[in-house]
Amino acid sequence: VPVFPWHSLVPFLEPSQSG
Amino acid sequence: PAPAPCNPSHFMKGAIIQLATGELKRVEDLQTQDFVRSAEVSGGLKIDSSLVMDIRGSQQRPGLVSLHFTVGEQQSKVTIDVPPEHPFFVFGQGWSSCSPERTAQLYGLACHHLQVGDMCVSITLQQQP
C-alpha cells in the first residue's frame, strides 16, 4: 500500500512573490 | 470524451497519509490539527493561511480554474491554475473543491464547495532567522 507524505496534499505557495 | 485528468492518487479516498509525527491516517480523516502539528515538527516547513480572493475560469488553460489567494502574514498575492476537482483543505472545515461533484467522481473524496473567503492550508519554507 503506497503511503504519501502529508505535505503532498497541500499547495506550496511562496509568499515572497511581490504583487 | 473528457481528457484523462492527472489523478494524483493521494487524493483518492482511503489513501494512506503519513504525518510528520509518523502517524498514518486516511486522507478523508485528516483534520486541521494534523497539518498544523506536522508543520510544527517537520522543521523547515511552515503552514500558511491562504485566503481565497477570487475563483474564475483560467484564461490561459481552458478547463482549469484560476484561484487567486492572498498568502500568509504578508498577504502576498498568488494565483494558481488547477483542475476544478482539485481538493484544498480549508481551516476548520476540511476538504473543499470548486467542483465537489467531480472530486467525488474521480477520487471518492467528500468535499465542501470551495468559495471566496475560505481560508486554505498551504505550506511554505520556514524563514531562517
Tab-separated table of N, CA and C in Angstrom:
chain	number	residue	atom	x	y	z
A	1	VAL	N	0.853	-1.193	0.000
A	1	VAL	CA	0.000	0.000	0.000
A	1	VAL	C	0.887	1.241	0.000
A	2	PRO	N	0.717	2.113	-0.990
A	2	PRO	CA	1.549	3.321	-1.010
A	2	PRO	C	1.182	4.267	0.134
A	3	VAL	N	2.191	4.921	0.657
A	3	VAL	CA	1.988	5.908	1.716
A	3	VAL	C	2.488	7.250	1.189
A	4	PHE	N	1.666	8.279	1.327
A	4	PHE	CA	2.003	9.598	0.793
A	4	PHE	C	2.321	10.553	1.936
A	5	PRO	N	3.293	11.426	1.735
A	5	PRO	CA	3.621	12.394	2.783
A	5	PRO	C	2.552	13.487	2.879
A	6	TRP	N	2.314	13.949	4.095
A	6	TRP	CA	1.247	14.930	4.342
A	6	TRP	C	1.404	16.182	3.483
A	7	HIS	N	2.660	16.576	3.236
A	7	HIS	CA	2.855	17.852	2.547
A	7	HIS	C	2.579	17.770	1.053
A	8	SER	N	2.328	16.550	0.549
A	8	SER	CA	1.966	16.445	-0.868
A	8	SER	C	0.501	16.821	-1.099
A	9	LEU	N	-0.251	17.011	-0.014
A	9	LEU	CA	-1.690	17.245	-0.140
A	9	LEU	C	-2.061	18.719	-0.204
A	10	VAL	N	-1.164	19.569	0.223
A	10	VAL	CA	-1.494	20.992	0.295
A	10	VAL	C	-0.531	21.774	-0.600
A	11	PRO	N	-1.013	22.879	-1.177
A	11	PRO	CA	-0.180	23.606	-2.134
A	11	PRO	C	0.997	24.308	-1.460
A	12	PHE	N	2.097	24.335	-2.180
A	12	PHE	CA	3.249	25.112	-1.735
A	12	PHE	C	3.106	26.487	-2.370
A	13	LEU	N	2.763	27.469	-1.555
A	13	LEU	CA	2.567	28.823	-2.058
A	13	LEU	C	3.651	29.710	-1.478
A	14	GLU	N	4.433	30.273	-2.366
A	14	GLU	CA	5.591	31.057	-1.953
A	14	GLU	C	5.159	32.481	-1.654
A	15	PRO	N	5.189	32.895	-0.376
A	15	PRO	CA	4.654	34.210	-0.046
A	15	PRO	C	5.599	35.355	-0.370
A	16	SER	N	6.798	35.046	-0.817
A	16	SER	CA	7.759	36.119	-1.046
A	16	SER	C	7.553	36.793	-2.401
A	17	GLN	N	6.623	36.219	-3.214
A	17	GLN	CA	6.356	36.855	-4.503
A	17	GLN	C	5.751	38.239	-4.273
A	18	SER	N	6.258	39.206	-4.964
A	18	SER	CA	5.683	40.535	-4.822
A	18	SER	C	4.472	40.642	-5.720
A	19	GLY	N	3.588	41.535	-5.406
A	19	GLY	CA	2.417	41.705	-6.243
A	19	GLY	C	1.305	42.017	-5.323
B	1	PRO	N	-15.319	13.105	-25.442
B	1	PRO	CA	-14.774	12.396	-24.274
B	1	PRO	C	-13.855	13.298	-23.461
B	2	ALA	N	-14.003	13.206	-22.193
B	2	ALA	CA	-13.163	14.031	-21.321
B	2	ALA	C	-11.725	13.529	-21.368
B	3	PRO	N	-10.771	14.443	-21.439
B	3	PRO	CA	-9.369	14.004	-21.395
B	3	PRO	C	-9.068	13.374	-20.045
B	4	ALA	N	-8.203	12.387	-20.074
B	4	ALA	CA	-7.837	11.742	-18.814
B	4	ALA	C	-7.114	12.749	-17.937
B	5	PRO	N	-7.697	13.082	-16.801
B	5	PRO	CA	-7.038	14.059	-15.931
B	5	PRO	C	-5.859	13.412	-15.205
B	6	CYS	N	-4.963	14.262	-14.816
B	6	CYS	CA	-3.873	13.777	-13.979
B	6	CYS	C	-4.457	13.556	-12.587
B	7	ASN	N	-4.565	12.335	-12.186
B	7	ASN	CA	-5.203	11.985	-10.917
B	7	ASN	C	-4.172	11.646	-9.861
B	8	PRO	N	-3.739	12.610	-9.094
B	8	PRO	CA	-2.791	12.245	-8.027
B	8	PRO	C	-3.511	11.334	-7.045
B	9	SER	N	-3.014	10.119	-6.899
B	9	SER	CA	-3.781	9.135	-6.153
B	9	SER	C	-3.784	9.410	-4.660
B	10	HIS	N	-2.982	10.407	-4.209
B	10	HIS	CA	-3.031	10.700	-2.777
B	10	HIS	C	-4.342	11.353	-2.367
B	11	PHE	N	-5.145	11.806	-3.354
B	11	PHE	CA	-6.456	12.346	-3.010
B	11	PHE	C	-7.559	11.292	-3.077
B	12	MET	N	-7.209	10.067	-3.494
B	12	MET	CA	-8.216	9.008	-3.536
B	12	MET	C	-8.662	8.663	-2.116
B	13	LYS	N	-9.971	8.537	-1.938
B	13	LYS	CA	-10.476	8.122	-0.634
B	13	LYS	C	-9.785	6.830	-0.211
B	14	GLY	N	-9.322	6.802	1.022
B	14	GLY	CA	-8.643	5.613	1.530
B	14	GLY	C	-7.132	5.686	1.418
B	15	ALA	N	-6.611	6.680	0.680
B	15	ALA	CA	-5.152	6.814	0.552
B	15	ALA	C	-4.541	7.021	1.939
B	16	ILE	N	-3.404	6.379	2.159
B	16	ILE	CA	-2.747	6.463	3.456
B	16	ILE	C	-1.753	7.616	3.431
B	17	ILE	N	-1.896	8.490	4.411
B	17	ILE	CA	-1.061	9.685	4.502
B	17	ILE	C	-0.203	9.584	5.761
B	18	GLN	N	1.084	9.832	5.600
B	18	GLN	CA	1.968	9.844	6.764
B	18	GLN	C	2.174	11.272	7.240
B	19	LEU	N	1.824	11.504	8.510
B	19	LEU	CA	2.059	12.817	9.108
B	19	LEU	C	3.524	12.929	9.510
B	20	ALA	N	3.953	14.147	9.781
B	20	ALA	CA	5.353	14.357	10.173
B	20	ALA	C	5.649	13.712	11.525
B	21	THR	N	4.604	13.459	12.306
B	21	THR	CA	4.773	12.766	13.588
B	21	THR	C	4.991	11.266	13.395
B	22	GLY	N	4.834	10.782	12.178
B	22	GLY	CA	4.959	9.362	11.890
B	22	GLY	C	3.622	8.653	11.850
B	23	GLU	N	2.608	9.316	12.383
B	23	GLU	CA	1.261	8.738	12.427
B	23	GLU	C	0.704	8.565	11.009
B	24	LEU	N	-0.043	7.488	10.795
B	24	LEU	CA	-0.686	7.247	9.498
B	24	LEU	C	-2.180	7.500	9.623
B	25	LYS	N	-2.725	8.200	8.631
B	25	LYS	CA	-4.166	8.481	8.613
B	25	LYS	C	-4.672	8.364	7.189
B	26	ARG	N	-5.958	8.044	7.051
B	26	ARG	CA	-6.561	8.102	5.725
B	26	ARG	C	-6.825	9.561	5.352
B	27	VAL	N	-6.734	9.838	4.046
B	27	VAL	CA	-6.840	11.221	3.588
B	27	VAL	C	-8.150	11.859	4.037
B	28	GLU	N	-9.235	11.053	4.053
B	28	GLU	CA	-10.543	11.623	4.412
B	28	GLU	C	-10.680	11.867	5.911
B	29	ASP	N	-9.739	11.350	6.704
B	29	ASP	CA	-9.805	11.523	8.158
B	29	ASP	C	-8.940	12.679	8.664
B	30	LEU	N	-8.227	13.332	7.755
B	30	LEU	CA	-7.310	14.394	8.195
B	30	LEU	C	-8.079	15.587	8.751
B	31	GLN	N	-7.477	16.213	9.758
B	31	GLN	CA	-8.077	17.398	10.359
B	31	GLN	C	-7.056	18.521	10.367
B	32	THR	N	-7.550	19.731	10.591
B	32	THR	CA	-6.679	20.900	10.559
B	32	THR	C	-5.455	20.694	11.447
B	33	GLN	N	-5.690	20.140	12.650
B	33	GLN	CA	-4.583	19.969	13.599
B	33	GLN	C	-3.489	19.045	13.056
B	34	ASP	N	-3.859	18.097	12.198
B	34	ASP	CA	-2.857	17.188	11.635
B	34	ASP	C	-1.840	17.965	10.790
B	35	PHE	N	-2.329	18.929	10.031
B	35	PHE	CA	-1.430	19.743	9.219
B	35	PHE	C	-0.601	20.670	10.114
B	36	VAL	N	-1.266	21.282	11.083
B	36	VAL	CA	-0.575	22.234	11.954
B	36	VAL	C	0.547	21.529	12.728
B	37	ARG	N	0.223	20.367	13.316
B	37	ARG	CA	1.241	19.634	14.087
B	37	ARG	C	2.362	19.136	13.195
B	38	SER	N	2.006	18.672	12.009
B	38	SER	CA	3.031	18.160	11.103
B	38	SER	C	4.030	19.251	10.741
B	39	ALA	N	3.507	20.451	10.484
B	39	ALA	CA	4.405	21.545	10.144
B	39	ALA	C	5.300	21.887	11.331
B	40	GLU	N	4.725	21.824	12.552
B	40	GLU	CA	5.496	22.174	13.750
B	40	GLU	C	6.697	21.255	13.928
B	41	VAL	N	6.503	19.955	13.670
B	41	VAL	CA	7.585	19.007	13.921
B	41	VAL	C	8.439	18.758	12.681
B	42	SER	N	8.034	19.312	11.536
B	42	SER	CA	8.749	18.967	10.303
B	42	SER	C	10.101	19.651	10.220
B	43	GLY	N	10.218	20.855	10.801
B	43	GLY	CA	11.467	21.582	10.693
B	43	GLY	C	11.703	22.000	9.250
B	44	GLY	N	11.523	23.290	8.980
B	44	GLY	CA	11.758	23.753	7.615
B	44	GLY	C	10.500	24.080	6.851
B	45	LEU	N	9.377	23.497	7.274
B	45	LEU	CA	8.118	23.829	6.614
B	45	LEU	C	7.212	24.590	7.577
B	46	LYS	N	6.424	25.474	7.022
B	46	LYS	CA	5.527	26.300	7.826
B	46	LYS	C	4.154	26.300	7.169
B	47	ILE	N	3.115	26.248	7.991
B	47	ILE	CA	1.747	26.366	7.481
B	47	ILE	C	1.412	27.842	7.299
B	48	ASP	N	0.865	28.147	6.153
B	48	ASP	CA	0.347	29.490	5.926
B	48	ASP	C	-1.164	29.411	5.752
B	49	SER	N	-1.826	30.523	6.032
B	49	SER	CA	-3.241	30.645	5.724
B	49	SER	C	-3.362	31.365	4.401
B	50	SER	N	-4.034	30.744	3.470
B	50	SER	CA	-4.203	31.357	2.148
B	50	SER	C	-5.680	31.627	1.921
B	51	LEU	N	-6.010	32.921	1.842
B	51	LEU	CA	-7.403	33.341	1.712
B	51	LEU	C	-7.805	33.362	0.241
B	52	VAL	N	-8.900	32.681	-0.079
B	52	VAL	CA	-9.393	32.674	-1.459
B	52	VAL	C	-10.030	34.032	-1.757
B	53	MET	N	-9.450	34.751	-2.724
B	53	MET	CA	-9.934	36.083	-3.074
B	53	MET	C	-10.846	36.052	-4.302
B	54	ASP	N	-10.566	35.131	-5.216
B	54	ASP	CA	-11.315	35.099	-6.469
B	54	ASP	C	-11.190	33.709	-7.083
B	55	ILE	N	-12.243	33.271	-7.728
B	55	ILE	CA	-12.257	31.987	-8.425
B	55	ILE	C	-12.869	32.233	-9.800
B	56	ARG	N	-12.103	31.941	-10.851
B	56	ARG	CA	-12.662	32.120	-12.197
B	56	ARG	C	-12.017	31.150	-13.166
B	57	GLY	N	-12.632	30.992	-14.329
B	57	GLY	CA	-12.067	30.112	-15.342
B	57	GLY	C	-10.712	30.626	-15.790
B	58	SER	N	-9.777	29.715	-16.017
B	58	SER	CA	-8.443	30.120	-16.433
B	58	SER	C	-8.461	30.703	-17.840
B	59	GLN	N	-7.776	31.829	-18.012
B	59	GLN	CA	-7.675	32.454	-19.339
B	59	GLN	C	-6.760	31.637	-20.247
B	60	GLN	N	-5.634	31.196	-19.678
B	60	GLN	CA	-4.625	30.528	-20.491
B	60	GLN	C	-4.951	29.064	-20.733
B	61	ARG	N	-5.566	28.432	-19.772
B	61	ARG	CA	-5.719	26.982	-19.841
B	61	ARG	C	-7.183	26.607	-19.638
B	62	PRO	N	-7.909	26.492	-20.763
B	62	PRO	CA	-9.342	26.151	-20.677
B	62	PRO	C	-9.547	24.843	-19.925
B	63	GLY	N	-10.584	24.814	-19.120
B	63	GLY	CA	-10.865	23.621	-18.328
B	63	GLY	C	-10.301	23.709	-16.933
B	64	LEU	N	-9.328	24.603	-16.760
B	64	LEU	CA	-8.778	24.797	-15.425
B	64	LEU	C	-9.428	26.005	-14.758
B	65	VAL	N	-9.233	26.088	-13.469
B	65	VAL	CA	-9.763	27.190	-12.678
B	65	VAL	C	-8.603	27.979	-12.108
B	66	SER	N	-8.672	29.310	-12.229
B	66	SER	CA	-7.655	30.168	-11.613
B	66	SER	C	-8.119	30.551	-10.215
B	67	LEU	N	-7.304	30.190	-9.241
B	67	LEU	CA	-7.594	30.548	-7.855
B	67	LEU	C	-6.638	31.650	-7.429
B	68	HIS	N	-7.209	32.756	-6.969
B	68	HIS	CA	-6.409	33.880	-6.505
B	68	HIS	C	-6.396	33.866	-4.979
B	69	PHE	N	-5.187	33.806	-4.417
B	69	PHE	CA	-5.030	33.764	-2.963
B	69	PHE	C	-4.272	34.986	-2.478
B	70	THR	N	-4.521	35.372	-1.232
B	70	THR	CA	-3.542	36.177	-0.509
B	70	THR	C	-2.970	35.264	0.567
B	71	VAL	N	-1.643	35.208	0.604
B	71	VAL	CA	-0.939	34.183	1.361
B	71	VAL	C	-0.202	34.788	2.548
B	72	GLY	N	-0.448	34.189	3.721
B	72	GLY	CA	0.366	34.475	4.896
B	72	GLY	C	0.210	35.879	5.433
B	73	GLU	N	1.081	36.187	6.395
B	73	GLU	CA	1.004	37.484	7.064
B	73	GLU	C	1.288	38.631	6.109
B	74	GLN	N	2.126	38.338	5.096
B	74	GLN	CA	2.476	39.401	4.150
B	74	GLN	C	1.370	39.652	3.137
B	75	GLN	N	0.359	38.777	3.145
B	75	GLN	CA	-0.756	38.907	2.219
B	75	GLN	C	-0.291	39.015	0.779
B	76	SER	N	0.702	38.214	0.425
B	76	SER	CA	1.185	38.186	-0.947
B	76	SER	C	0.101	37.601	-1.848
B	77	LYS	N	0.008	38.155	-3.040
B	77	LYS	CA	-0.983	37.648	-3.987
B	77	LYS	C	-0.366	36.539	-4.822
B	78	VAL	N	-1.023	35.387	-4.824
B	78	VAL	CA	-0.550	34.242	-5.595
B	78	VAL	C	-1.741	33.662	-6.352
B	79	THR	N	-1.531	33.370	-7.634
B	79	THR	CA	-2.581	32.751	-8.444
B	79	THR	C	-2.097	31.391	-8.925
B	80	ILE	N	-2.946	30.373	-8.781
B	80	ILE	CA	-2.594	29.062	-9.314
B	80	ILE	C	-3.753	28.542	-10.157
B	81	ASP	N	-3.408	27.789	-11.206
B	81	ASP	CA	-4.412	27.148	-12.056
B	81	ASP	C	-4.492	25.670	-11.691
B	82	VAL	N	-5.693	25.214	-11.400
B	82	VAL	CA	-5.883	23.812	-11.009
B	82	VAL	C	-7.126	23.258	-11.695
B	83	PRO	N	-7.218	21.928	-11.822
B	83	PRO	CA	-8.476	21.338	-12.283
B	83	PRO	C	-9.564	21.579	-11.241
B	84	PRO	N	-10.823	21.704	-11.690
B	84	PRO	CA	-11.892	22.049	-10.741
B	84	PRO	C	-12.088	21.018	-9.642
B	85	GLU	N	-11.605	19.789	-9.867
B	85	GLU	CA	-11.794	18.743	-8.849
B	85	GLU	C	-10.689	18.749	-7.803
B	86	HIS	N	-9.677	19.614	-7.962
B	86	HIS	CA	-8.534	19.583	-7.039
B	86	HIS	C	-8.979	19.990	-5.632
B	87	PRO	N	-8.760	19.131	-4.637
B	87	PRO	CA	-9.196	19.467	-3.280
B	87	PRO	C	-8.184	20.358	-2.544
B	88	PHE	N	-8.733	21.300	-1.797
B	88	PHE	CA	-7.933	22.113	-0.881
B	88	PHE	C	-8.458	21.872	0.529
B	89	PHE	N	-7.561	22.042	1.504
B	89	PHE	CA	-8.003	21.836	2.887
B	89	PHE	C	-8.295	23.188	3.522
B	90	VAL	N	-9.545	23.404	3.878
B	90	VAL	CA	-9.967	24.680	4.459
B	90	VAL	C	-9.945	24.559	5.983
B	91	PHE	N	-9.317	25.551	6.631
B	91	PHE	CA	-9.221	25.563	8.092
B	91	PHE	C	-10.605	25.390	8.709
B	92	GLY	N	-10.695	24.454	9.642
B	92	GLY	CA	-11.908	24.262	10.394
B	92	GLY	C	-13.051	23.638	9.612
B	93	GLN	N	-12.829	23.341	8.349
B	93	GLN	CA	-13.911	22.808	7.505
B	93	GLN	C	-13.520	21.489	6.849
B	94	GLY	N	-12.297	21.426	6.355
B	94	GLY	CA	-11.845	20.202	5.703
B	94	GLY	C	-11.783	20.338	4.196
B	95	TRP	N	-11.806	19.194	3.517
B	95	TRP	CA	-11.581	19.180	2.068
B	95	TRP	C	-12.663	19.947	1.326
B	96	SER	N	-12.231	20.756	0.385
B	96	SER	CA	-13.135	21.599	-0.388
B	96	SER	C	-12.589	21.731	-1.799
B	97	SER	N	-13.493	21.756	-2.788
B	97	SER	CA	-13.036	21.944	-4.165
B	97	SER	C	-14.051	22.787	-4.919
B	98	CYS	N	-13.626	23.279	-6.080
B	98	CYS	CA	-14.527	24.083	-6.909
B	98	CYS	C	-15.651	23.221	-7.465
B	99	SER	N	-15.406	21.925	-7.617
B	99	SER	CA	-16.441	21.014	-8.107
B	99	SER	C	-16.478	19.761	-7.246
B	100	PRO	N	-17.188	19.846	-6.120
B	100	PRO	CA	-17.271	18.679	-5.236
B	100	PRO	C	-17.819	17.442	-5.959
B	101	GLU	N	-18.670	17.676	-6.992
B	101	GLU	CA	-19.227	16.533	-7.724
B	101	GLU	C	-18.118	15.786	-8.469
B	102	ARG	N	-17.258	16.532	-9.155
B	102	ARG	CA	-16.146	15.890	-9.884
B	102	ARG	C	-15.153	15.250	-8.921
B	103	THR	N	-14.906	15.910	-7.802
B	103	THR	CA	-13.996	15.328	-6.814
B	103	THR	C	-14.544	13.986	-6.314
B	104	ALA	N	-15.846	13.948	-6.086
B	104	ALA	CA	-16.464	12.709	-5.622
B	104	ALA	C	-16.357	11.624	-6.696
B	105	GLN	N	-16.579	12.025	-7.963
B	105	GLN	CA	-16.490	11.059	-9.069
B	105	GLN	C	-15.086	10.497	-9.216
B	106	LEU	N	-14.098	11.395	-9.201
B	106	LEU	CA	-12.732	10.998	-9.548
B	106	LEU	C	-11.994	10.389	-8.372
B	107	TYR	N	-12.230	10.905	-7.179
B	107	TYR	CA	-11.450	10.484	-6.014
B	107	TYR	C	-12.281	9.770	-4.950
B	108	GLY	N	-13.612	9.921	-5.000
B	108	GLY	CA	-14.433	9.363	-3.942
B	108	GLY	C	-14.347	10.153	-2.649
B	109	LEU	N	-13.714	11.321	-2.733
B	109	LEU	CA	-13.470	12.136	-1.542
B	109	LEU	C	-14.605	13.152	-1.379
B	110	ALA	N	-15.231	13.157	-0.210
B	110	ALA	CA	-16.315	14.100	0.048
B	110	ALA	C	-15.731	15.490	0.286
B	111	CYS	N	-16.275	16.475	-0.423
B	111	CYS	CA	-15.750	17.841	-0.342
B	111	CYS	C	-16.868	18.842	-0.122
B	112	HIS	N	-16.509	19.933	0.533
B	112	HIS	CA	-17.357	21.115	0.538
B	112	HIS	C	-17.084	21.889	-0.745
B	113	HIS	N	-17.951	22.883	-1.003
B	113	HIS	CA	-17.744	23.741	-2.160
B	113	HIS	C	-16.789	24.868	-1.779
B	114	LEU	N	-15.649	24.939	-2.472
B	114	LEU	CA	-14.668	25.989	-2.191
B	114	LEU	C	-15.227	27.337	-2.634
B	115	GLN	N	-15.141	28.325	-1.733
B	115	GLN	CA	-15.749	29.619	-2.018
B	115	GLN	C	-14.785	30.753	-1.690
B	116	VAL	N	-15.042	31.908	-2.316
B	116	VAL	CA	-14.319	33.119	-1.958
B	116	VAL	C	-14.514	33.366	-0.462
B	117	GLY	N	-13.408	33.669	0.229
B	117	GLY	CA	-13.464	33.890	1.668
B	117	GLY	C	-12.989	32.690	2.463
B	118	ASP	N	-12.863	31.524	1.799
B	118	ASP	CA	-12.350	30.345	2.504
B	118	ASP	C	-10.857	30.514	2.786
B	119	MET	N	-10.427	29.982	3.924
B	119	MET	CA	-9.027	30.060	4.326
B	119	MET	C	-8.403	28.665	4.167
B	120	CYS	N	-7.504	28.545	3.191
B	120	CYS	CA	-6.935	27.234	2.871
B	120	CYS	C	-5.589	27.028	3.555
B	121	VAL	N	-5.285	25.760	3.836
B	121	VAL	CA	-3.964	25.383	4.336
B	121	VAL	C	-2.992	25.366	3.164
B	122	SER	N	-1.892	26.108	3.292
B	122	SER	CA	-0.800	25.987	2.331
B	122	SER	C	0.488	25.887	3.116
B	123	ILE	N	1.539	25.481	2.436
B	123	ILE	CA	2.824	25.376	3.123
B	123	ILE	C	3.857	26.246	2.418
B	124	THR	N	4.836	26.631	3.173
B	124	THR	CA	5.932	27.401	2.624
B	124	THR	C	7.180	27.033	3.412
B	125	LEU	N	8.310	27.501	2.950
B	125	LEU	CA	9.536	27.258	3.694
B	125	LEU	C	9.575	28.176	4.902
B	126	GLN	N	10.018	27.614	6.017
B	126	GLN	CA	10.148	28.417	7.223
B	126	GLN	C	11.285	29.408	7.035
B	127	GLN	N	11.024	30.647	7.424
B	127	GLN	CA	12.074	31.681	7.331
B	127	GLN	C	13.172	31.373	8.333
B	128	GLN	N	14.388	31.354	7.859
B	128	GLN	CA	15.503	31.165	8.788
B	128	GLN	C	15.827	32.502	9.455
B	129	PRO	N	16.029	32.511	10.773
B	129	PRO	CA	16.323	33.762	11.465
B	129	PRO	C	17.710	34.293	11.090
